[in-house]
Structure formats: C-alpha cells, structure tokens
PDB file of C-alpha atoms and ligand atoms in Angstrom:
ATOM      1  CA  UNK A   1     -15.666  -6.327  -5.878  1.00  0.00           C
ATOM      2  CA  UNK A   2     -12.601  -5.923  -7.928  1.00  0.00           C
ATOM      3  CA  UNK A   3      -9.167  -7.347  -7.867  1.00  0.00           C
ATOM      4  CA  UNK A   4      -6.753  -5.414  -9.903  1.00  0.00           C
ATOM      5  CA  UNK A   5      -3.233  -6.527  -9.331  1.00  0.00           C
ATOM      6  CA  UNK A   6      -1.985  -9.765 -10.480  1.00  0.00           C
ATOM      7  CA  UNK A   7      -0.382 -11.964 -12.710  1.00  0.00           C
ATOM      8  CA  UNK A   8      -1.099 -14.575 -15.364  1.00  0.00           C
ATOM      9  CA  UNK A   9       2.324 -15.023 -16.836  1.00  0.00           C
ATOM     10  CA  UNK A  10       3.655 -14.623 -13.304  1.00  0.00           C
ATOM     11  CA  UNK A  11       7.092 -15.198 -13.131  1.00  0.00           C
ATOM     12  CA  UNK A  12       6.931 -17.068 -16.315  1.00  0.00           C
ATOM     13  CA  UNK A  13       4.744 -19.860 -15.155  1.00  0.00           C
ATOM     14  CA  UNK A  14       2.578 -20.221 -17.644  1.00  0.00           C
ATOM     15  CA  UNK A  15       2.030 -18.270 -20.753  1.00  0.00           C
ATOM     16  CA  UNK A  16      -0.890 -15.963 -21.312  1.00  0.00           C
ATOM     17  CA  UNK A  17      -3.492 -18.081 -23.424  1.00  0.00           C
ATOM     18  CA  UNK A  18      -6.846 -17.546 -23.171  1.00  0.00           C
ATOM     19  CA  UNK A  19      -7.416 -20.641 -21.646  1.00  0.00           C
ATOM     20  CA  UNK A  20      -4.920 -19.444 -18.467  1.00  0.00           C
ATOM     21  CA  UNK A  21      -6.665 -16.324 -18.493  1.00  0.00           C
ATOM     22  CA  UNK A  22     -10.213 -17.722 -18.206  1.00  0.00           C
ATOM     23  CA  UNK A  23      -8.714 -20.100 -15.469  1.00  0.00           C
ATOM     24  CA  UNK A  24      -7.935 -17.159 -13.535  1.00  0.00           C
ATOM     25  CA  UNK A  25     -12.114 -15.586 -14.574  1.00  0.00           C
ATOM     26  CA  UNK A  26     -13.484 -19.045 -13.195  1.00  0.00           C
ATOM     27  CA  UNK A  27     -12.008 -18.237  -9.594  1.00  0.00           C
ATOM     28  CA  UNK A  28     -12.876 -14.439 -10.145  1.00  0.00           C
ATOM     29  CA  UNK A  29     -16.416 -15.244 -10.548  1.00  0.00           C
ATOM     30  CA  UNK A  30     -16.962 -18.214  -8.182  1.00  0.00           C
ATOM     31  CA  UNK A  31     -15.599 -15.519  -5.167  1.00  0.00           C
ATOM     32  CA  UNK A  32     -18.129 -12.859  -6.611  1.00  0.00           C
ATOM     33  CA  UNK A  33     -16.148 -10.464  -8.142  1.00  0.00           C
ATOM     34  CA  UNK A  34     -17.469  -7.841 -10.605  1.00  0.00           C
ATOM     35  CA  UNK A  35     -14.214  -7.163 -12.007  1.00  0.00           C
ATOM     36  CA  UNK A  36     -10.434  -8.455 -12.754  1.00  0.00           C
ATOM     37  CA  UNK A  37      -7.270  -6.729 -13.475  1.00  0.00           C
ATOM     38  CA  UNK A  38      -4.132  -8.580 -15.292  1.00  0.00           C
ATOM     39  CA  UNK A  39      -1.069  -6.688 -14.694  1.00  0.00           C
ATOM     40  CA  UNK A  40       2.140  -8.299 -15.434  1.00  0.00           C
ATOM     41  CA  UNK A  41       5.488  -7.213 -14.299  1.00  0.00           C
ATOM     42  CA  UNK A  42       6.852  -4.838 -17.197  1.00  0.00           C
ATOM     43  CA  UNK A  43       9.861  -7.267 -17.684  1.00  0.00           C
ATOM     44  CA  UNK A  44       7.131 -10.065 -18.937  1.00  0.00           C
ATOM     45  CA  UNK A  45       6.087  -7.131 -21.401  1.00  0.00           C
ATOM     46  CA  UNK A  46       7.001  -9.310 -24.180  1.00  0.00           C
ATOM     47  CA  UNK A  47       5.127 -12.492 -23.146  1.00  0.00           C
ATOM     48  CA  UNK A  48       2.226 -10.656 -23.043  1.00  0.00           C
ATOM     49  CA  UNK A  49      -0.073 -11.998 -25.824  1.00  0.00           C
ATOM     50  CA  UNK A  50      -2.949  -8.610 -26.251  1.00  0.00           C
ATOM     51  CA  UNK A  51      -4.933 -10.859 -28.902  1.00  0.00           C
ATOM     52  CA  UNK A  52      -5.497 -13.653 -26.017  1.00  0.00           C
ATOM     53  CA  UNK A  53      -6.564 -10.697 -23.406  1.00  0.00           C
ATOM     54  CA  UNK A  54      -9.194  -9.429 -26.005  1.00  0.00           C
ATOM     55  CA  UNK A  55     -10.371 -12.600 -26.338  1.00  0.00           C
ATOM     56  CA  UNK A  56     -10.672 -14.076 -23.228  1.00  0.00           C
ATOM     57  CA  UNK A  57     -12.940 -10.665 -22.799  1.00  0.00           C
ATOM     58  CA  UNK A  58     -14.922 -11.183 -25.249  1.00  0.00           C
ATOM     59  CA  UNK A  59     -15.019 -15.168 -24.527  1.00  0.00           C
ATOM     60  CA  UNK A  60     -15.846 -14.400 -20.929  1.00  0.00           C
ATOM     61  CA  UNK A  61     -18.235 -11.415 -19.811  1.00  0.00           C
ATOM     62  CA  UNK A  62     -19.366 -12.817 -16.471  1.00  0.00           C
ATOM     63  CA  UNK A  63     -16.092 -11.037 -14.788  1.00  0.00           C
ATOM     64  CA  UNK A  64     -15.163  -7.477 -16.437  1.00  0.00           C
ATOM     65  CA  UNK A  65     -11.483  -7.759 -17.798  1.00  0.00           C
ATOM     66  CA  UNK A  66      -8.927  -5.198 -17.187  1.00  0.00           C
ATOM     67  CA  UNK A  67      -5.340  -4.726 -18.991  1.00  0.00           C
ATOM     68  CA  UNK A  68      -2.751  -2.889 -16.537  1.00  0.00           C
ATOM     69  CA  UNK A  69       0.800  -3.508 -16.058  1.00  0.00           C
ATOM     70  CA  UNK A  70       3.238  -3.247 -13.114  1.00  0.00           C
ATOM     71  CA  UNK A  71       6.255  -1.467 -13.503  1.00  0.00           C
ATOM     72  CA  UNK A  72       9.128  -1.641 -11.089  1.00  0.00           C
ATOM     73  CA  UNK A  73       9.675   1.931 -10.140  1.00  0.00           C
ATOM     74  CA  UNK A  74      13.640   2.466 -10.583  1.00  0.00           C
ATOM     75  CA  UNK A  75      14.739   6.398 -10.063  1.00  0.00           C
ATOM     76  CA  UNK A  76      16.814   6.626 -12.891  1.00  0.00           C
ATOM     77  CA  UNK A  77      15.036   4.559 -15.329  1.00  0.00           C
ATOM     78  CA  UNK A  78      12.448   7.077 -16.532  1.00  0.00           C
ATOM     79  CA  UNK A  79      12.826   6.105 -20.038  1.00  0.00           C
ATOM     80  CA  UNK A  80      12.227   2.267 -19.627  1.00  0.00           C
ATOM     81  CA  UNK A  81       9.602   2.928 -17.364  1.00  0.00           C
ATOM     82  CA  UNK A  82       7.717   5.981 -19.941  1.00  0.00           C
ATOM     83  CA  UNK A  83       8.094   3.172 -22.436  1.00  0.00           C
ATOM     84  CA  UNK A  84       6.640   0.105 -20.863  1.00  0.00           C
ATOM     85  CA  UNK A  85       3.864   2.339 -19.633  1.00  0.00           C
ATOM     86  CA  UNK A  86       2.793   3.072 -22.783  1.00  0.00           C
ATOM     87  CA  UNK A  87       3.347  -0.173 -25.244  1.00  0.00           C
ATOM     88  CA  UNK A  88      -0.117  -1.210 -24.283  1.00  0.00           C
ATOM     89  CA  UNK A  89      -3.605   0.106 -24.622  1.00  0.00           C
ATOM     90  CA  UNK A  90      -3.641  -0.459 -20.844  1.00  0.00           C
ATOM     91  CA  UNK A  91      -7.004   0.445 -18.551  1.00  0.00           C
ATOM     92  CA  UNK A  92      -4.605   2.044 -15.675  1.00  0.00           C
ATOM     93  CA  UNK A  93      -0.501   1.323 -14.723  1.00  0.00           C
ATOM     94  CA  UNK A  94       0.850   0.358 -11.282  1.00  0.00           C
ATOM     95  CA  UNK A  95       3.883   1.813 -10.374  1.00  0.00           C
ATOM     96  CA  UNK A  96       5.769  -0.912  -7.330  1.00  0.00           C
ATOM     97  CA  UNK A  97       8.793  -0.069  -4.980  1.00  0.00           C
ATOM     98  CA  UNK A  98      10.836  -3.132  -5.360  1.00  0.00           C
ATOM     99  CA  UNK A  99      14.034  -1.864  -4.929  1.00  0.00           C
ATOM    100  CA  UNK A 100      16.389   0.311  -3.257  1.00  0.00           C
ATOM    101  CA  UNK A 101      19.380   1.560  -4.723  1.00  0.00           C
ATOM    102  CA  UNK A 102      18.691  -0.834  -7.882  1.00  0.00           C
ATOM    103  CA  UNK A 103      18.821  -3.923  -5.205  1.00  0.00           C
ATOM    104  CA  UNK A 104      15.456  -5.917  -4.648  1.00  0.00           C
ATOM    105  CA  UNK A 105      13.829  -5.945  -1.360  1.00  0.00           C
ATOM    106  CA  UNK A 106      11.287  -8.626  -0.986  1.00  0.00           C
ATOM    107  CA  UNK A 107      12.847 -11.513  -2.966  1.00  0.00           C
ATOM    108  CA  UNK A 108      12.963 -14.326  -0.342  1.00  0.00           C
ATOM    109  CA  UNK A 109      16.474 -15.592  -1.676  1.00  0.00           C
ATOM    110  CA  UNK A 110      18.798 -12.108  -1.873  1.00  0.00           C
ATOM    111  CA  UNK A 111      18.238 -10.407   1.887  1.00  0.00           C
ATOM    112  CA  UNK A 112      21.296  -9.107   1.699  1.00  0.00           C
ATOM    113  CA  UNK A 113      20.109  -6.079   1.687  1.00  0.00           C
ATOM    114  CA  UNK A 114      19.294  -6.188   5.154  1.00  0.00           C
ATOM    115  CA  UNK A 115      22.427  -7.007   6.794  1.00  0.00           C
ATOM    116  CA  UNK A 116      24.224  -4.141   4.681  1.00  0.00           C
ATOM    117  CA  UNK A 117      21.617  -1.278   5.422  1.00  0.00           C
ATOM    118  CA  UNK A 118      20.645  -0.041   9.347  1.00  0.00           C
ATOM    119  CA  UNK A 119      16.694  -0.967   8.821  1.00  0.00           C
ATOM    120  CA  UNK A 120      15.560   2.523   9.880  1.00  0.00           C
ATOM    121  CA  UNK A 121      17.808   3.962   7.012  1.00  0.00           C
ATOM    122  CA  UNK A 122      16.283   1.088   4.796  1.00  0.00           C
ATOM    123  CA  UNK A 123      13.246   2.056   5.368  1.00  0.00           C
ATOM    124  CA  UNK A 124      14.210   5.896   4.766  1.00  0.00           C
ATOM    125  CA  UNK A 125      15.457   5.021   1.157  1.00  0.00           C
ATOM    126  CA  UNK A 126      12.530   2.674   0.305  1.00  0.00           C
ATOM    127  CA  UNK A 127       9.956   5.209   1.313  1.00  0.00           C
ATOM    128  CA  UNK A 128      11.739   7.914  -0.165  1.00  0.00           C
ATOM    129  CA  UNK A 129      11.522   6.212  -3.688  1.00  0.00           C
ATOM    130  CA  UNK A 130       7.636   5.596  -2.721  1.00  0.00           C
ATOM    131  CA  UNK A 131       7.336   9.219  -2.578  1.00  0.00           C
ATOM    132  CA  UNK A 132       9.059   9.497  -6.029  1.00  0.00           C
ATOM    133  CA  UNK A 133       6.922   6.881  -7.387  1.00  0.00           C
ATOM    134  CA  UNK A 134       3.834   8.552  -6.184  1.00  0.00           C
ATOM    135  CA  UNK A 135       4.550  12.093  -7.274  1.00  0.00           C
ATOM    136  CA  UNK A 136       6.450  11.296 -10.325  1.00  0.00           C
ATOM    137  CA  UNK A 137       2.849  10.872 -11.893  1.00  0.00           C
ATOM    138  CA  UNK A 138       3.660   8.401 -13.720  1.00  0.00           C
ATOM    139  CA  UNK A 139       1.269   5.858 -12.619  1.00  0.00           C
ATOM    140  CA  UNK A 140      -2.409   5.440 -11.545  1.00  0.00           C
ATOM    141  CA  UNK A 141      -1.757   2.891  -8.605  1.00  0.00           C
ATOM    142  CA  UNK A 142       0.551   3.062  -6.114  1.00  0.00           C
ATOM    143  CA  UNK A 143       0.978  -0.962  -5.365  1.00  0.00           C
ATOM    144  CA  UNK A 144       1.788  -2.533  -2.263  1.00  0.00           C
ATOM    145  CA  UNK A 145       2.990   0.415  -0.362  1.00  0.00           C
ATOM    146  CA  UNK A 146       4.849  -0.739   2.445  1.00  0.00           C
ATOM    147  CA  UNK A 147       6.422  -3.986   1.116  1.00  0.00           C
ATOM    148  CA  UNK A 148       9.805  -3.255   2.759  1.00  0.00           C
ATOM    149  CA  UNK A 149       7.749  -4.803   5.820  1.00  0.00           C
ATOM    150  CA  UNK A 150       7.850  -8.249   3.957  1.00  0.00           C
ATOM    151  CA  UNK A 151      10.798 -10.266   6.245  1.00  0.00           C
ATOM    152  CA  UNK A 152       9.425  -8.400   9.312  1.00  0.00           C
ATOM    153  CA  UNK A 153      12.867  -6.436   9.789  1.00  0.00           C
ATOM    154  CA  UNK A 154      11.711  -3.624  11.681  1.00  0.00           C
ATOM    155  CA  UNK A 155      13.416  -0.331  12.732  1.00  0.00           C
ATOM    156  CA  UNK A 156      14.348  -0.231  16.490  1.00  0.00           C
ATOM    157  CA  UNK A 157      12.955   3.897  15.940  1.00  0.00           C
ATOM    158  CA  UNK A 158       9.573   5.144  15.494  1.00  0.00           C
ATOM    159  CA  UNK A 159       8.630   4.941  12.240  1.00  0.00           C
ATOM    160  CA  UNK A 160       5.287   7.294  12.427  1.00  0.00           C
ATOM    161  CA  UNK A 161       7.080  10.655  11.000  1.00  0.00           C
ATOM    162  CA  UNK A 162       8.353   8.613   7.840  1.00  0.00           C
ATOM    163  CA  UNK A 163       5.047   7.372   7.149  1.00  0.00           C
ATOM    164  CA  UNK A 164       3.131  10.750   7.580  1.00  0.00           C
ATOM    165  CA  UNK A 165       5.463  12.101   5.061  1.00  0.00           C
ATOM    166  CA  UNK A 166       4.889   9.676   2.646  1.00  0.00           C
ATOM    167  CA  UNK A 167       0.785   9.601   3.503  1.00  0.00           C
ATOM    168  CA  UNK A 168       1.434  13.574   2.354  1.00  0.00           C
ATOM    169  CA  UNK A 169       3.086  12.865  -0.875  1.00  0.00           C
ATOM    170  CA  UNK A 170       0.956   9.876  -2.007  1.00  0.00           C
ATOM    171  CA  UNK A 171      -2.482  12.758  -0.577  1.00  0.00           C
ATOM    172  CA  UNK A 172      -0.503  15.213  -2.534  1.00  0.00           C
ATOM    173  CA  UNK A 173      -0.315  13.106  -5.797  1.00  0.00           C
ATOM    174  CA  UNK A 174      -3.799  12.494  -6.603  1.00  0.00           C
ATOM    175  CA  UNK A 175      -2.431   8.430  -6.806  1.00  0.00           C
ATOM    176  CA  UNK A 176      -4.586   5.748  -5.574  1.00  0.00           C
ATOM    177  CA  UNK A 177      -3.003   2.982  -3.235  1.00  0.00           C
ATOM    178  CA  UNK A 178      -3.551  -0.740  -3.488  1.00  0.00           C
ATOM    179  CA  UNK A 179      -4.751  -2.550  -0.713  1.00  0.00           C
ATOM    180  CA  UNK A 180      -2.670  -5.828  -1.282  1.00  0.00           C
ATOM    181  CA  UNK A 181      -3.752  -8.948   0.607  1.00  0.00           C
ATOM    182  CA  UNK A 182      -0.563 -10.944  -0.979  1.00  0.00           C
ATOM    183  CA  UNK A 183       1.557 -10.129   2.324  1.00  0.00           C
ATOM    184  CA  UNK A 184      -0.800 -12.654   4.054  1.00  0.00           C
ATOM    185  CA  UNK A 185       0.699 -15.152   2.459  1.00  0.00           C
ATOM    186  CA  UNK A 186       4.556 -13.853   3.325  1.00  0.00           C
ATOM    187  CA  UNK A 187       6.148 -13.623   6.726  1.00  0.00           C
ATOM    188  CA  UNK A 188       4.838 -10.270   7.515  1.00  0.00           C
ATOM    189  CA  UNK A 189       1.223 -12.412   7.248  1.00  0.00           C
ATOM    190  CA  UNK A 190      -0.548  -8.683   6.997  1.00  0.00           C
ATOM    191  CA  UNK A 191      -2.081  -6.782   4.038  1.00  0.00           C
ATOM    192  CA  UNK A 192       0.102  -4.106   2.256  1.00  0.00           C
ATOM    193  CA  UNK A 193      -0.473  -1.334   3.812  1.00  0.00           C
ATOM    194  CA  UNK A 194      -0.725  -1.836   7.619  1.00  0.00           C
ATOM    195  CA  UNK A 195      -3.579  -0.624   9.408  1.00  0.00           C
ATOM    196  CA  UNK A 196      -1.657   2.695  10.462  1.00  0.00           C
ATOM    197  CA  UNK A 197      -1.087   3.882   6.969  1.00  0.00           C
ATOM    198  CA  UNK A 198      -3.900   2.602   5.382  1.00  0.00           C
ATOM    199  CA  UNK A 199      -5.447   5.074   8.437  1.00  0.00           C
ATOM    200  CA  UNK A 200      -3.464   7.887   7.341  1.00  0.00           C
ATOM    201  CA  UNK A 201      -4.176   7.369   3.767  1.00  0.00           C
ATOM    202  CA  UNK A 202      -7.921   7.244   4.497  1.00  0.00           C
ATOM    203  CA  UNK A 203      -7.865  10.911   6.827  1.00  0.00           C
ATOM    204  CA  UNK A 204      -6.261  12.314   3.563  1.00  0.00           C
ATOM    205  CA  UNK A 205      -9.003  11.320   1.222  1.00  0.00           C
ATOM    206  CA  UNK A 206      -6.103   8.362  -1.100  1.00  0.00           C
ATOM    207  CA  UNK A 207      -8.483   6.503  -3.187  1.00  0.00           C
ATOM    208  CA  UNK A 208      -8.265   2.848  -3.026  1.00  0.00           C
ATOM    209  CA  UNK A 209      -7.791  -0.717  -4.745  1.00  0.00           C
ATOM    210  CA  UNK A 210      -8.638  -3.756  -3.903  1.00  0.00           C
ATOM    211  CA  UNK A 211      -5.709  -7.149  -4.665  1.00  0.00           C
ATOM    212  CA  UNK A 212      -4.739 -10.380  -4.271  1.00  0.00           C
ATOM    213  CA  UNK A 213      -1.680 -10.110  -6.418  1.00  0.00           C
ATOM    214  CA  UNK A 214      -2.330 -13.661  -7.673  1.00  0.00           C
ATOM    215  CA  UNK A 215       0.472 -15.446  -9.267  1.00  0.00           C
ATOM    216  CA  UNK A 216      -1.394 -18.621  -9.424  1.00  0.00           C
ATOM    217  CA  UNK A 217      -5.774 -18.449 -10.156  1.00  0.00           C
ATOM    218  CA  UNK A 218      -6.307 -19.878  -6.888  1.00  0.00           C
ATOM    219  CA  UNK A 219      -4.633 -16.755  -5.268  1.00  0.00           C
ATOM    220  CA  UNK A 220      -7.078 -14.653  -6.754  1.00  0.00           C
ATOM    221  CA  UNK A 221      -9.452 -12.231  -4.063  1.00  0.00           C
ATOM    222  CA  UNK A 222      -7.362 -15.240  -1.737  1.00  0.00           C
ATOM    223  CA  UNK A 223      -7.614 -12.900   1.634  1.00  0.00           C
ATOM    224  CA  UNK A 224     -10.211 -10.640   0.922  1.00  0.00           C
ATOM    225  CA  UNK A 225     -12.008 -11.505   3.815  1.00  0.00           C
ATOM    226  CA  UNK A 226      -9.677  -9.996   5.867  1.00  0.00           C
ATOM    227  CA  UNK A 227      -8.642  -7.158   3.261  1.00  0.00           C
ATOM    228  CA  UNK A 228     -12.869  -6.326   2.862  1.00  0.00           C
ATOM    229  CA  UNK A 229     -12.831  -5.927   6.874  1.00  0.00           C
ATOM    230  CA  UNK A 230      -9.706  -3.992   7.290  1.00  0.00           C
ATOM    231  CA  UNK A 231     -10.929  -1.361   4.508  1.00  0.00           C
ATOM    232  CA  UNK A 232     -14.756  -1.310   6.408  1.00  0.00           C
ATOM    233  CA  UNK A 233     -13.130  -0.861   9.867  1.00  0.00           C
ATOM    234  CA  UNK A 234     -11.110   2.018   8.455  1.00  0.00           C
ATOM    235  CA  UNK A 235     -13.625   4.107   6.934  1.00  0.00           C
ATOM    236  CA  UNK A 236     -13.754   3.342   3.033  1.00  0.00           C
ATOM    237  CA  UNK A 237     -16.947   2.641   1.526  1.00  0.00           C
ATOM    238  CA  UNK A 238     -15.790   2.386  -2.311  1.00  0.00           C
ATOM    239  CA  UNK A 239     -12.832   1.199  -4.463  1.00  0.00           C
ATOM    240  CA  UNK A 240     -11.552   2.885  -7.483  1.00  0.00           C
ATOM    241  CA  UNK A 241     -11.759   1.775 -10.544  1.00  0.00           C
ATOM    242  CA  UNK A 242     -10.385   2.127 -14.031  1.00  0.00           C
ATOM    243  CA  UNK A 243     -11.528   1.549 -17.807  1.00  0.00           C
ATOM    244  CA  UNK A 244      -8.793   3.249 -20.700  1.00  0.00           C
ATOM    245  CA  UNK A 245      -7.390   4.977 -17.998  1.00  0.00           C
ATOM    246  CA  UNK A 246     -10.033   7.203 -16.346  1.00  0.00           C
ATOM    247  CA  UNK A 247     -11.292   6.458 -13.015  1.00  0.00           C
ATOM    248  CA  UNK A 248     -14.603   5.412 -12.201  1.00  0.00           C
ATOM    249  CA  UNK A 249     -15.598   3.981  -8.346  1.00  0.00           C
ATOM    250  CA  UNK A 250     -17.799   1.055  -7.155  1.00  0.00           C
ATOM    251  CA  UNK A 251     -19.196   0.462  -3.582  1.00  0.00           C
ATOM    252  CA  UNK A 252     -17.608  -2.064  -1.332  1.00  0.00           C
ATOM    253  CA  UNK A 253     -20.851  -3.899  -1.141  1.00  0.00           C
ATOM    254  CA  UNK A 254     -20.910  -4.900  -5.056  1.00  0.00           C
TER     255      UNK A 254
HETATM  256 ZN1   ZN B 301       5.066  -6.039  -6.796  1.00  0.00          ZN
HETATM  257 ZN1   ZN B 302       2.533  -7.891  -8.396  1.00  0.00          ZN
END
C-alpha cells in the first residue's frame, strides 16, 4: 500500500532531517506499506532540505520514498503555482482547494467564511475552483476533494448535480483523486471524498490515491482501515502510483 500525501515539515513542526524523515519510514513500514510520499505545502518550499530526502532514500529502502509537493490551488496565481511545481525534481504534484475567493476554508480558527457565504453558494465556488484545479492540468493529484465538508456546514439543497459536474471535469481531466483518511480525524470524522463521489468518480474510470495526510509520523496510513474498506466496497482494485512523474499502478492487496 502507498500513502502519498503528507507532511514532514508540517506546519513548521519540525524541520526535514533525515532523521524526521526516517521517523515518519519506521511507522510506514511497521503498518506495511510499500511506499511513502512527502509532499509539503508549497509555502514550506524553502524548508525543504532535497539532500536529506535523497538520503533518507538511500539510508532507508525498506519503504519506497516519494518527493511531491502540495500546492494550494489559487485561480489567479498561475505563476506562483507553475513555479513551485517545478523547483523540485518531484515524482508527481498535488494540486488542493483550500480556498475560496483567496479566503481559507478548513482552518479551524477563521470560519468566517461560513457565516458570510449561503453554504450552497459556498459550496458552488469551492467546487467550481475544484473543477479549475482539475482541468487546469496542472497537477497529477487532485487532493482531498471535498474538504469544504470539514465543519459539517451543509447546504439545506441537494447537492448531487454539483457533484456530478465536478465527477465530469475531474473524468474529463485525466487527474487522479486522493482518497484522504485525514477528515477522520476532523469534525466531518469521514474520508475525503464521501462515499457518493468517490462512487461517481469510480463509474467514470478517476484513478486513485491512497493518504493519511500525516502531519505528525504517527498519523501516517492512521485510518486506512477504514479508507482500504471504503475503496474495496466501491469497486477499486488498484491505486496509482508515481515515480519522476509517470504513472505506474499497484493492487490494493500489496
Ligand atoms: Zn490540503
Ligand atoms: Zn496536506
């Protein structure tokens, strides 16, 4: 098994030595996965120390290491994002919906957001950026895909038509999703994305991940129990994978 989304540096917890990064391995390994994926968000771009990654791989070969990065998908911001995506010799890049209208959405201490917007509009703008995100081709995950669930504000309207559309674009732009266990551990307490769209990605054929979205080595595969069982019940048999940025797939049973 793989997990491919999350973070070392974190939100500047700790820097990225190779002893943090083997810390992070150790857990990899002891919950049986094959492979591991660092991707830090692009404003840590800085802190991120390549010569520690390559050694920690070398160091460490019982887990496969993988470089990505997550960038914070901003319409607008094409330059910063072109750039980020590219200072690295990264494996594959995630492209995130954070925000809407440049304001975040799932930090626990700013939800202002949600008394100014009507939710169902809310969620209009956040999955029209999603769209964006998806088709702008730019990336080669789609992470956490329905994150504006996180503080369980829900639109009083069916939201089935929104999602369909977006199920289209993200079919439409050859991206794969990622299958984020993290929102267990929010309020939502359910993997990114809900059963329902992770249905509708899987009748269009979307590729998946597999992620924890760590930001601490005991988070890492945390969840997977219930993310490995969602993914079964819903049809997929493999994960995606990625090595210098062409995709490669391995079964759900390794
Ligand atoms: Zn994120
Ligand atoms: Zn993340």
């Amino acid at each position: 098994m793989i997990d491919y989304h999350l973070h070392v540096i974190a939100h500047g917890d700790r820097p990225m030595t190779v002893e943090n990064i083997i810390a992070y391995l150790e857990v990899a390994k002891s919950r049986g996965l094959r492979q591991m994926g660092i991707t830090e968000h692009d404003r840590y771009l800085e802190e991120i120390d390549l010569a520690a990654f390559q050694e920690a791989r070398e160091k460490y070969q019982d887990v496969e290491l993988r470089l990505g990065i997550e960038i914070d998908f901003v319409p607008g911001a094409e330059e910063r994002m072109d750039r980020d995506g590219s200072a690295l010799p990264y494996d594959y890049v995630i492209g995130s919906v954070h925000r809407v209208d440049n304001e975040e959405v799932d930090h626990p201490d700013h939800q202002d957001i949600y008394e100014k917007w009507e939710t169902y509009d809310l969620y209009e703008a956040y999955y029209k950026n999603v769209r964006e995100a998806a088709l702008s081709g730019r990336f080669e995950i789609l992470g956490h895909p329905d994150l504006i669930k996180i503080f369980r504000h829900f639109p009083d309207r069916d939201i089935t038509p929104m999602l369909e559309e977006t199920a289209d674009a993200v079919a439409e732009s050859g991206i794969v999703v990622d299958v984020n266990a993290a929102g267990l551990r929010k309020p939502i307490a359910e993997i990114y994305p809900s059963r329902q769209l992770l249905e509708m990605f899987h009748r269009r054929g979307v590729p998946i991940i597999l992620s924890s979205d760590a930001h601490a080595p005991d988070q890492v595969a945390l969840g997977y129990d219930k993310s490995l069982k969602l993914v079964h019940d819903v049809g997929y048999r493999e994960v995606a994978t990625f090595k210098d940025r062409e995709r490669g797939n391995l079964s759900l049973s390794a």
